[in-house]
Short mmCIF file of C-alpha atoms in Angstrom, two decimals:
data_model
loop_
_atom_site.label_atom_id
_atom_site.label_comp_id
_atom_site.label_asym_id
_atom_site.label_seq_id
_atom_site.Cartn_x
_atom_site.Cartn_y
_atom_site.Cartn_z
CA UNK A 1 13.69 -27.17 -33.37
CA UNK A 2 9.77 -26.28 -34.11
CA UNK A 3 9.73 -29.65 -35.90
CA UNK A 4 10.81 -30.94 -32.26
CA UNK A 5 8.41 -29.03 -30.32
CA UNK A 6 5.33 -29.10 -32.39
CA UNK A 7 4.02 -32.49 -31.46
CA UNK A 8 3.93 -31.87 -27.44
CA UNK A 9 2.35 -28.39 -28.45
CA UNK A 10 -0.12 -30.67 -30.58
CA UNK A 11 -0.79 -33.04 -27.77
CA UNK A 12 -1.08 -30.51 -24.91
CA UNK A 13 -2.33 -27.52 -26.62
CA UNK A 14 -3.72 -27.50 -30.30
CA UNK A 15 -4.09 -30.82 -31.82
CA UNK A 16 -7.36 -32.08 -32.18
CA UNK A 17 -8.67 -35.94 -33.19
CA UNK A 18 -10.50 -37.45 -35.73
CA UNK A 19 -14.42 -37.64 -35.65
CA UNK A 20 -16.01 -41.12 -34.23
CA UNK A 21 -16.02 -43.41 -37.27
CA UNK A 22 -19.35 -44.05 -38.41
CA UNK A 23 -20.85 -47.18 -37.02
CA UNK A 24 -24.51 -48.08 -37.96
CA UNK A 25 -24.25 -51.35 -36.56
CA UNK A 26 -23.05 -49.70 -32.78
CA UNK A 27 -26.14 -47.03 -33.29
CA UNK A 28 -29.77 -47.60 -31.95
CA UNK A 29 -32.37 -45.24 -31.28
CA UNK A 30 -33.35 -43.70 -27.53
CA UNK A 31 -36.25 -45.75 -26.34
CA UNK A 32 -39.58 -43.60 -26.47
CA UNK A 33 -39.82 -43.76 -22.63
CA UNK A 34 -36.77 -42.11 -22.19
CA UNK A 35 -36.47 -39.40 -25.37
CA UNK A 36 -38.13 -36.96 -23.17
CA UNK A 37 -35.23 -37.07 -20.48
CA UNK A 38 -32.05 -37.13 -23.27
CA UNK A 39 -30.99 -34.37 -25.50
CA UNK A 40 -30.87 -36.71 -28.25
CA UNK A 41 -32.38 -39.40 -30.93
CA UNK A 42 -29.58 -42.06 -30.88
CA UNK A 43 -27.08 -43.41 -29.26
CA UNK A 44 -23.70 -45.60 -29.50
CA UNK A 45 -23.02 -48.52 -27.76
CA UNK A 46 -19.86 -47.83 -27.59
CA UNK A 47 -20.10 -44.89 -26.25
CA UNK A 48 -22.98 -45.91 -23.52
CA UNK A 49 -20.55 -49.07 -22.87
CA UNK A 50 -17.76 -46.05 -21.63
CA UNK A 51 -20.25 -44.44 -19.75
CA UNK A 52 -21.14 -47.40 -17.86
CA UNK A 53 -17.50 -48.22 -17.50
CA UNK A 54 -16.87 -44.78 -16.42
CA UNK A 55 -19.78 -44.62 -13.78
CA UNK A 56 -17.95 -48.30 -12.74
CA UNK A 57 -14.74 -46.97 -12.27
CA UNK A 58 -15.88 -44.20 -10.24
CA UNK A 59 -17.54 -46.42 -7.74
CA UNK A 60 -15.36 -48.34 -7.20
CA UNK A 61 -12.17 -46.07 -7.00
CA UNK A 62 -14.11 -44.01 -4.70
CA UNK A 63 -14.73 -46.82 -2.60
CA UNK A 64 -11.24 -48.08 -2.88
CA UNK A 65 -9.54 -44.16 -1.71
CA UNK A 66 -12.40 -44.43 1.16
CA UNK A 67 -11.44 -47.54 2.33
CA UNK A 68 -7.90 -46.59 2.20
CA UNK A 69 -8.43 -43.20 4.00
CA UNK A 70 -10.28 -45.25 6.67
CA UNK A 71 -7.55 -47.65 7.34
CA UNK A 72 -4.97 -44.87 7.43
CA UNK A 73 -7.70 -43.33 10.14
CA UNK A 74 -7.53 -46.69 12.42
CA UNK A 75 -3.63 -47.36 12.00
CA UNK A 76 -3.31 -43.67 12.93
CA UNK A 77 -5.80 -44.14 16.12
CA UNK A 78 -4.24 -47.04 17.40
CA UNK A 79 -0.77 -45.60 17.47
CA UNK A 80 0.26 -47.35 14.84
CA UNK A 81 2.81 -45.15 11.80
CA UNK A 82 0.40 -44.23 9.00
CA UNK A 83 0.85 -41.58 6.26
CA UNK A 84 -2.82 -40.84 5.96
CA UNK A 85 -5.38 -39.88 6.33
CA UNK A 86 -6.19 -37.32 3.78
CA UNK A 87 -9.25 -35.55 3.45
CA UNK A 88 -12.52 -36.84 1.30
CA UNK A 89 -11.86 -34.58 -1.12
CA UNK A 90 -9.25 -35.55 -2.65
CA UNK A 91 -11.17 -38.71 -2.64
CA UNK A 92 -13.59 -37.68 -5.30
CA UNK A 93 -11.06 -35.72 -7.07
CA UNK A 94 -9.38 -39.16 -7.45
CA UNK A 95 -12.51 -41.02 -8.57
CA UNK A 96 -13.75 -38.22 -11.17
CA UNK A 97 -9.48 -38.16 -12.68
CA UNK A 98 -10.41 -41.72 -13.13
CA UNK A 99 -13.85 -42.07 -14.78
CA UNK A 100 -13.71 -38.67 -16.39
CA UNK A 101 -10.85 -39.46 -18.76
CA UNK A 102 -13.60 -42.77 -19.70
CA UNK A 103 -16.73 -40.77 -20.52
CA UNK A 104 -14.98 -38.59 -22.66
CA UNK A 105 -12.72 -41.01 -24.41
CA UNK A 106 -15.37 -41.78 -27.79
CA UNK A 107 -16.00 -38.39 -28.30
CA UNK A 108 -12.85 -36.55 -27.79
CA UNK A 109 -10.10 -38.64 -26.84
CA UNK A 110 -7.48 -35.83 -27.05
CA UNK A 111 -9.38 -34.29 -24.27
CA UNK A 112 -9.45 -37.35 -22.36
CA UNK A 113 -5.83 -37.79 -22.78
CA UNK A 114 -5.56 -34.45 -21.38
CA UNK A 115 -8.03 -34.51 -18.60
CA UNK A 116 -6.05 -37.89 -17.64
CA UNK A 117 -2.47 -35.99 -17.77
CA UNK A 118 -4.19 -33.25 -15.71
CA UNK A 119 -5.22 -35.54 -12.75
CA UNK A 120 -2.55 -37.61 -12.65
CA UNK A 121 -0.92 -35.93 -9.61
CA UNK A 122 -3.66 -36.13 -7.97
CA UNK A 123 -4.04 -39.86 -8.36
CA UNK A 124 -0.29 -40.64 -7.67
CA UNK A 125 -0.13 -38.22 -4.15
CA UNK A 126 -3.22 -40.55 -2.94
CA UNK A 127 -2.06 -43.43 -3.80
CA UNK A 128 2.14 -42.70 -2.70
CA UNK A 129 0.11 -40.90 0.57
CA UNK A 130 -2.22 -43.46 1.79
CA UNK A 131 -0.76 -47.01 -0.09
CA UNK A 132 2.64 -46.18 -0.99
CA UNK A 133 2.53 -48.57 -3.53
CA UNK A 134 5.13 -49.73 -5.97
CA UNK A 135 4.62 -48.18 -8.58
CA UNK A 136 2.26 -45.69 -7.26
CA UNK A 137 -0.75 -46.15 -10.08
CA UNK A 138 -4.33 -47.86 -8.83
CA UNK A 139 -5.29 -50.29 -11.12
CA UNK A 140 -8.57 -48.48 -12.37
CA UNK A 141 -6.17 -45.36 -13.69
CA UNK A 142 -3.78 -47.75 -15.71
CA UNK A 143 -7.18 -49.24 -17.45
CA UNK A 144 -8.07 -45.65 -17.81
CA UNK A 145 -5.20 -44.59 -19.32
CA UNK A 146 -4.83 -47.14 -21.72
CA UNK A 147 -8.02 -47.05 -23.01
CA UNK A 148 -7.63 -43.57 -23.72
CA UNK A 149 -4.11 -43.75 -24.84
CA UNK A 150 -5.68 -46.87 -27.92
CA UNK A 151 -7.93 -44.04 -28.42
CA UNK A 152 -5.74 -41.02 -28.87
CA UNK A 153 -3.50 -43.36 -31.44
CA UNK A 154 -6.55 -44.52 -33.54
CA UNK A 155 -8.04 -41.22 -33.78
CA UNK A 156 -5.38 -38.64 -33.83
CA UNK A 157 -2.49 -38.31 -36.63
CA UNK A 158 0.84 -39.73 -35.85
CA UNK A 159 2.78 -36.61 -35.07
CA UNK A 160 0.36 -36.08 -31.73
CA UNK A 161 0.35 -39.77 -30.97
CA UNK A 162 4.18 -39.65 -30.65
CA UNK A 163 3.65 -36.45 -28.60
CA UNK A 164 1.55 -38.45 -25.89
CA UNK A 165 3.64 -41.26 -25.89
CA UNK A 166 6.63 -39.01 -24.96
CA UNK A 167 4.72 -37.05 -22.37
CA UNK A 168 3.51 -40.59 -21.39
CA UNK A 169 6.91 -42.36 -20.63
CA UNK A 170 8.68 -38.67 -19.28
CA UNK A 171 5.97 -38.38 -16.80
CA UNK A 172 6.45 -42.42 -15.61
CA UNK A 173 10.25 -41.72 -15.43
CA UNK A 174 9.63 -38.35 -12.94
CA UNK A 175 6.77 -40.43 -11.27
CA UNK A 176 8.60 -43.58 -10.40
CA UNK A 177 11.92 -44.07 -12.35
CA UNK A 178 12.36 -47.93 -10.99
CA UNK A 179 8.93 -48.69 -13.28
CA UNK A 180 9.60 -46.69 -16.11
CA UNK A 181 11.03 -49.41 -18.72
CA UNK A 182 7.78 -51.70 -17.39
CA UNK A 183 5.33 -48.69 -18.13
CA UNK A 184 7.04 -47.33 -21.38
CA UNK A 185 6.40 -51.49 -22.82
CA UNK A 186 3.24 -51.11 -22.09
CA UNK A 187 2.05 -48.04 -23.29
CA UNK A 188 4.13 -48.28 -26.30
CA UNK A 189 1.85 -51.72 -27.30
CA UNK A 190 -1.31 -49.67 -26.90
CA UNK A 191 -0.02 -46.81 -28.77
CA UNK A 192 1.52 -49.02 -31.48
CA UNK A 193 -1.92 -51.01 -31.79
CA UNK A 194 -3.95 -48.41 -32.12
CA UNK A 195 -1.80 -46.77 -34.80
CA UNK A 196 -2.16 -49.89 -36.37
CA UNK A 197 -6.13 -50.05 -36.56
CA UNK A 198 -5.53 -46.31 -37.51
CA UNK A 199 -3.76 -47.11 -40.59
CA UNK A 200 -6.04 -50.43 -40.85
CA UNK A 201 -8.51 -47.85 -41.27
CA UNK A 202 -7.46 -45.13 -43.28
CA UNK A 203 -5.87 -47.87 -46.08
CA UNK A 204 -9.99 -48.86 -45.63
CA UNK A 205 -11.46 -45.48 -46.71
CA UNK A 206 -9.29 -45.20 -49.24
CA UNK A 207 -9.75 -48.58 -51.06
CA UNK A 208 -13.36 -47.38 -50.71
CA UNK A 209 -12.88 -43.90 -52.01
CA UNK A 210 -11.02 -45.58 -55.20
CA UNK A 211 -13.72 -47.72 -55.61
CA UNK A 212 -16.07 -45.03 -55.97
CA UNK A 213 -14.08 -43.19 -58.01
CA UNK A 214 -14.04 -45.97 -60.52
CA UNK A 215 -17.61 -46.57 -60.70
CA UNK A 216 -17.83 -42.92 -61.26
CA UNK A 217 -15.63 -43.28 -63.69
CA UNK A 218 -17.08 -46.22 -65.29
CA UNK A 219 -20.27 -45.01 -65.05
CA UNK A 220 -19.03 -41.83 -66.97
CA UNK A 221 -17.68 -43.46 -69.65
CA UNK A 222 -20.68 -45.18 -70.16
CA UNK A 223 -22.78 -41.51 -70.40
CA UNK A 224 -20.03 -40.59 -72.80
CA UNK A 225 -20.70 -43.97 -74.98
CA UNK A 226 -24.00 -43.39 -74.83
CA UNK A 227 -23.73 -39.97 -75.97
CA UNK A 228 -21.43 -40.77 -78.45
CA UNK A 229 -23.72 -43.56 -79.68
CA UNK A 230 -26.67 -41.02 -79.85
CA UNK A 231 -24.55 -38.30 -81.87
CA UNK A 232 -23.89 -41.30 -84.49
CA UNK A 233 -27.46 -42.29 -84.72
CA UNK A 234 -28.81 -38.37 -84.70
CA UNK A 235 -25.62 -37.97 -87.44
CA UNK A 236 -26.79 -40.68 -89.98
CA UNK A 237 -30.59 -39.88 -89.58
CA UNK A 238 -30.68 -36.30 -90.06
CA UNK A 239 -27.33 -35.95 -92.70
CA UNK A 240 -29.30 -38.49 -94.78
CA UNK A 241 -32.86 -37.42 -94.60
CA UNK A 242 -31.57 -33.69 -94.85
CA UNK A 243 -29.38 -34.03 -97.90
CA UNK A 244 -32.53 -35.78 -99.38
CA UNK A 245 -35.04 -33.34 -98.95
CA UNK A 246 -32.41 -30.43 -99.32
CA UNK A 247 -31.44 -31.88 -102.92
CA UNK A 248 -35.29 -32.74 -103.42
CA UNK A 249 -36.12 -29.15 -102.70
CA UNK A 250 -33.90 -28.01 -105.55
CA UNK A 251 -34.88 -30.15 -107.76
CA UNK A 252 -38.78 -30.62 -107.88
CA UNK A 253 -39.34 -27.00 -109.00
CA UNK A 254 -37.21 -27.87 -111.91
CA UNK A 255 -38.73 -30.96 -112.92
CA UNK A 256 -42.21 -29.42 -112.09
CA UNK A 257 -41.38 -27.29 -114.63
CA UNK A 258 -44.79 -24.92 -113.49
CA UNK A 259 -47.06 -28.39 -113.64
CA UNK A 260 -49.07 -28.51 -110.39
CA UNK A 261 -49.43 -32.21 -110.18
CA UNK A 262 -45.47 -32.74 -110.35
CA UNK A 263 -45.26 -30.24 -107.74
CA UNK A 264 -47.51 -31.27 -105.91
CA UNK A 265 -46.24 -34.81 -106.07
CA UNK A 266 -42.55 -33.42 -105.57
CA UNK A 267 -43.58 -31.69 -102.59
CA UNK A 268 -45.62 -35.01 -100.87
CA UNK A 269 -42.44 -36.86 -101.24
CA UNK A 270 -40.35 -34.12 -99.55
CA UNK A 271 -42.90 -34.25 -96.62
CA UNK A 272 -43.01 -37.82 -96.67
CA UNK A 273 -39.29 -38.09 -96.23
CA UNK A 274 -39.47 -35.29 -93.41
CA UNK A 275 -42.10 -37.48 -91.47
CA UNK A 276 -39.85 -40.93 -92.00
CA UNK A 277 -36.62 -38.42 -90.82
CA UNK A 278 -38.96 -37.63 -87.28
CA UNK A 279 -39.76 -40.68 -86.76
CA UNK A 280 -36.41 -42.06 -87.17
CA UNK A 281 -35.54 -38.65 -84.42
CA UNK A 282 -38.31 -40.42 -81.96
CA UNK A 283 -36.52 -43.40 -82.13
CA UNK A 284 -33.11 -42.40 -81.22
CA UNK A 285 -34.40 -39.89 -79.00
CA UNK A 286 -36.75 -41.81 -77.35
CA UNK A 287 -35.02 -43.10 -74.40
CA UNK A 288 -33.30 -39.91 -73.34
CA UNK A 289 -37.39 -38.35 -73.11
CA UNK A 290 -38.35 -41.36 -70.79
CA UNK A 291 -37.81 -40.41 -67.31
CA UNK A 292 -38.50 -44.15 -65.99
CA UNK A 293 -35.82 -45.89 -67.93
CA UNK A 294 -37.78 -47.40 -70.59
CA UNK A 295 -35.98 -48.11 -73.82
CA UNK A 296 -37.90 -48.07 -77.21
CA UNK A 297 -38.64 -51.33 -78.45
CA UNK A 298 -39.50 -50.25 -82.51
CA UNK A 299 -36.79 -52.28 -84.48
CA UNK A 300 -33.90 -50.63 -85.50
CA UNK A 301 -33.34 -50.19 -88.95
CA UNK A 302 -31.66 -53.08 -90.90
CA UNK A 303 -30.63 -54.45 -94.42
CA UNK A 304 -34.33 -55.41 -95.42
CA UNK A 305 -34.32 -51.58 -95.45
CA UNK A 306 -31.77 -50.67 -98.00
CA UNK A 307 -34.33 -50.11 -100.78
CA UNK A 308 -35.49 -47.30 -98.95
CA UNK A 309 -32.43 -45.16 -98.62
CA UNK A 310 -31.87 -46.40 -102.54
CA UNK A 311 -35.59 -44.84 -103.41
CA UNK A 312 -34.65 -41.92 -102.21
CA UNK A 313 -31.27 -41.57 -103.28
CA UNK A 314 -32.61 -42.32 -106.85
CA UNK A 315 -35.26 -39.85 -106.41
CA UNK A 316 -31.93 -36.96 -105.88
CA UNK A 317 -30.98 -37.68 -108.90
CA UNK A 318 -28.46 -40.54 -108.24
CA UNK A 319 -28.04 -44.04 -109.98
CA UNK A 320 -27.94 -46.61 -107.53
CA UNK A 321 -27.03 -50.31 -108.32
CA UNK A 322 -27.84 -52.62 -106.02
CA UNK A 323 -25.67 -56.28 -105.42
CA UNK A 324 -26.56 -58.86 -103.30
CA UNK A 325 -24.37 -61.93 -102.75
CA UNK A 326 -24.59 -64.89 -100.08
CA UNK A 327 -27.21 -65.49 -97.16
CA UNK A 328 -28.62 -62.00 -95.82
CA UNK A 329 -31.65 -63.43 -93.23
CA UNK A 330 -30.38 -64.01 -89.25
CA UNK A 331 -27.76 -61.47 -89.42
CA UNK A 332 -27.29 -59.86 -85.86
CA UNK A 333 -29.56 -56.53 -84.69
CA UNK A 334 -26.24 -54.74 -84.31
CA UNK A 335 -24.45 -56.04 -87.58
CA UNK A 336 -27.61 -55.14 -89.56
CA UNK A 337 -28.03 -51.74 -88.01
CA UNK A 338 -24.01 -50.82 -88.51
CA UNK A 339 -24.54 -51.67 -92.25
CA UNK A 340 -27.76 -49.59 -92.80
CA UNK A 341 -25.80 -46.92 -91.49
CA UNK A 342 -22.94 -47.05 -93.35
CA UNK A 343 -24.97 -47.37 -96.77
CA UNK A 344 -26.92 -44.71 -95.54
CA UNK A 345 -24.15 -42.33 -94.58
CA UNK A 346 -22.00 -43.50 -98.26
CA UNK A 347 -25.47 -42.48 -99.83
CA UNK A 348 -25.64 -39.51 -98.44
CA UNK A 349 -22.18 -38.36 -99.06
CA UNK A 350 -22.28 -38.93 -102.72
CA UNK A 351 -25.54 -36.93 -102.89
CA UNK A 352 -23.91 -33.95 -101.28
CA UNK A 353 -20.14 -34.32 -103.14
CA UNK A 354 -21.16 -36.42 -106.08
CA UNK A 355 -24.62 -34.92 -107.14
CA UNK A 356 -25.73 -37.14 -110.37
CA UNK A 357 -23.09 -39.78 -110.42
CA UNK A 358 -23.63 -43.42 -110.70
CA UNK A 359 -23.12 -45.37 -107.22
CA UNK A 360 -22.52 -49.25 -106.61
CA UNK A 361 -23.83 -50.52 -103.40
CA UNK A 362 -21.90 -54.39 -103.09
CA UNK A 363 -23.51 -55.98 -99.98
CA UNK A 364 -22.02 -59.39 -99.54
CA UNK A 365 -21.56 -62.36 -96.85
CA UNK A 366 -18.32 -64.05 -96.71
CA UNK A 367 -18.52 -67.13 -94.18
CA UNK A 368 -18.23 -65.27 -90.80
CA UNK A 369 -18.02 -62.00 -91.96
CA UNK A 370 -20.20 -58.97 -93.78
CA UNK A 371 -18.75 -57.32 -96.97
CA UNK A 372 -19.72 -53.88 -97.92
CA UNK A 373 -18.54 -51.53 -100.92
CA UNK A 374 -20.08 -48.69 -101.68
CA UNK A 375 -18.26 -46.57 -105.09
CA UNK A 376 -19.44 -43.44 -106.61
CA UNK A 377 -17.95 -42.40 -109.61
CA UNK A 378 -17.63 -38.15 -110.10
CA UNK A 379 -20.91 -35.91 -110.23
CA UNK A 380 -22.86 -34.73 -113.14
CA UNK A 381 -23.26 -31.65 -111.25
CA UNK A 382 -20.98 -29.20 -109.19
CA UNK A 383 -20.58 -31.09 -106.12
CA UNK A 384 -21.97 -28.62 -103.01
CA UNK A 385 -20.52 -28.00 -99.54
CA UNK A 386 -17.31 -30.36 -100.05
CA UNK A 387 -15.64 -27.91 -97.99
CA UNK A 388 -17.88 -27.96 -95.30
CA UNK A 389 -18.21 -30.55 -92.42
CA UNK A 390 -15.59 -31.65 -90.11
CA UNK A 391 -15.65 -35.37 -91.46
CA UNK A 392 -18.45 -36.57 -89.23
CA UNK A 393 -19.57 -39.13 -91.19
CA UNK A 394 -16.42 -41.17 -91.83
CA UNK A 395 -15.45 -41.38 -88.20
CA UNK A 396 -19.16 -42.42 -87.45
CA UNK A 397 -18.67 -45.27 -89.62
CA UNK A 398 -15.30 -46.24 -88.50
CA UNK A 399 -16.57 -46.21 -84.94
CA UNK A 400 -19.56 -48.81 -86.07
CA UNK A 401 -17.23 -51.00 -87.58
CA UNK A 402 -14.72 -50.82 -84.90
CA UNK A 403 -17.64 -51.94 -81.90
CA UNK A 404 -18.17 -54.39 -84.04
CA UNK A 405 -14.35 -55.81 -84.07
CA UNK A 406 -14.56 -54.90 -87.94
CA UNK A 407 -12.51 -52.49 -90.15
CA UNK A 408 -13.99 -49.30 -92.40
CA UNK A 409 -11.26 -48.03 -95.11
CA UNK A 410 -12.81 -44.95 -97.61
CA UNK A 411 -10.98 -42.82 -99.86
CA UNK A 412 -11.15 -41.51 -103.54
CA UNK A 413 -10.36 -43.52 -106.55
CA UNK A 414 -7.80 -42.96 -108.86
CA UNK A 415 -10.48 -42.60 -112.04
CA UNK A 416 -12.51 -39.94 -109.38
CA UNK A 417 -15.24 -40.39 -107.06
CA UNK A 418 -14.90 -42.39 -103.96
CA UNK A 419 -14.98 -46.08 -102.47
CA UNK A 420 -16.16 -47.27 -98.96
CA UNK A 421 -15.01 -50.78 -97.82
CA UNK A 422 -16.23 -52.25 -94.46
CA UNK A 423 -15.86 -55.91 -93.31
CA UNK A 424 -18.60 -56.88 -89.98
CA UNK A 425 -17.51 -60.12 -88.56
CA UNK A 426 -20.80 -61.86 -87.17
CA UNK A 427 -19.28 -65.36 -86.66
CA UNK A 428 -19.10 -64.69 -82.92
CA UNK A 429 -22.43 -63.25 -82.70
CA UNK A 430 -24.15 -66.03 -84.23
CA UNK A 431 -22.80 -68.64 -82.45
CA UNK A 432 -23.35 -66.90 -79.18
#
């Protein structure tokens, strides 16, 4: 039963409408001339285009009851039957049930609706006391109230529009039952067309709602991307540089063996390698510090800078062999850079798992595609730390060869120590 009830107690009583849909187009601001005489900066041309309606409608309605209250009048004088006259009034009360419902139909439709239910007696006893027409509406309170009714559907939620429709076609059978099928046709197309630009509408904020949910989406997967290309780079540059200087800080007191030019020496290269790890840091970091969007244009480390990672690896103690096959020069920015980091980060790994052992770095091209191996047969040493790190390193270099639309496989060898295979297609990239 509430289920029943609750939309006329909506419609009458507690149901309110929608705000006035934002239109920039419809908005212009109040002339300078006249923002001293107006509350306020703007103003809607739709709304101004229902005030001058309503100010129309109440002119002329008041005109029309007049003139009908005045003919009534004569009839009456000259003996003639008349039901009139009635007084003025109910003249203007007429005119304002009229144009009132108008004015306030942008705003607050609901209200409108309500103001236009209200007066509606009033309208029909003038009209059934001075005209007697058939059916007893003036033509300037059926615009009214169908304007008002297109607004009440567009702006209010279905449950109260059904409400006012109801109320609508009960009042037109109590009114005037012979016109009720007529008016209930009618009113139901207004209602039914504003419910559809209603859901016209709605199905229109969503789509765009969705779509900026996806960009935000989109454009947080590309912050996470870029993050998780930053944690790579940061990764590779300081696991590298710090295993270096880490094993070179054990082992230059030992080789110093109390000789101040070997430690001396021992300790340049340590701070040499600590400037080349900051300025690799710089790099990486360098676009996240610049607050205009600026990228860094130093070149990203590439295969013409292998020797360097096998300097240093050979100055940790390890023994690097380097092998070169097929044509290394015009190989892709991001090809190059994905297999200095993977040498880098194999490099690395055998100095902190492998300390001493003998490593072979296999760097070859294959028609479209780049072939690296990287082996490391077991330490010399007691290999530190295995049992730290969450395995970092590995994913990092899957992830590079995966961008790439290339493959990473590592694990140990049967004989001990450990193998890194990657294969960088660069086919595409060249020939785009």
């Amino acid at each position: 039963m509430t289920a029943v009830v609750r939309p006329f107690g909506l419609a009458l009583f507690q149901g309110d409408a929608d705000p006035p849909a934002a239109t920039p187009r419809l908005t212009y601001p109040v002339p300078r001339l006249l923002g001293i005489l107006v509350p306020f900066r703007t103003y809607n041309l739709v709304q101004a285009a229902d005030l001058v309606l309503a100010i129309v409608l109440y002119g002329l309605t008041l005109s029309m009851v007049l003139d009908w209250n005045t003919e009534a009048a004569r009839t009456l004088a000259l003996g003639g039957k008349a039901p009139g006259p009635v007084s003025e009034l109910f003249a203007y009360l007429t005119a304002i049930g009229v144009s009132l419902p108008m004015a306030l139909r942008h705003r607050w439709p609901l209200a409108a609706w309500r103001v236009a239910i209200a007066g509606m007696p009033v309208v029909v006893w003038v009209d059934i006391t001075l005209v007697q027409g058939d059916p007893p509406y003036p033509v300037s309170a059926i615009i009214t109230y169908l304007m008002v009714l297109y607004s009440v559907a567009v702006r209010c939620e279905r449950r109260i529009s059904v409400g006012v429709w109801v109320i609508t076609v009960l009042a037109a059978w109590m009114i005037h039952p012979n016109s009720m099928p007529l008016i209930a046709v009618i009113v139901s197309v207004a209602v039914l067309f504003g419910y559809n630009v209603r859901v016209r509408r709605t199905a229109t904020a969503k789509l765009v709602k969705e779509e900026q949910r996806t960009r935000q989406a989109e454009s947080a997967q590309a912050v996470l991307e870029e993050r998780a290309r930053i944690a790579r780079e940061l990764h590779d540059v300081v696991a590298h540089h710090m295993s270096v200087i880490a094993i070179q800080a054990e082992a230059v007191p030992l080789k110093a063996a109390g000789d101040p030019a070997q430690l001396e020496a021992g300790l340049a290269e340590i701070r040499g390698l600590s400037l080349e790890a900051i300025a690799e840091l710089r790099q990486v970091l360098g676009v996240l510090r610049d607050q205009e969007g600026r990228t860094d244009t130093a070149p990203q480390p590439g295969l013409d800078r292998v020797e360097e990672l096998v300097a240093n690896a050979r100055a940790a103690g390890l023994a690097v062999l380097v092998k070169r096959s097929g044509t290394l020069d015009g190989l892709p920015p991001a090809v190059q850079l994905s297999a200095y980091r993977i040498v880098q980060e194999s490099l690395s790994n055998a100095m902190r798992h492998a300390p001493g052992a003998t490593v072979a770095v296999d760097v070859a091209r294959k028609g479209g595609e780049l072939r690296l191996r990287i082996t490391n047969g077991p330490g010399t040493a007691p290999g530190e730390r295995s049992g730290r790190g969450a395995g970092q390193g590995l994913v990092g270099m899957r992830e590079r060869a995966a961008l790439l639309g290339g493959t990473l496989d590592a694990g140990p060898l049967p004989s001990g120590g450990f193998e890194v295979r990657a294969t960088l297609p660069i086919a595409e990239r060249e020939s785009a």
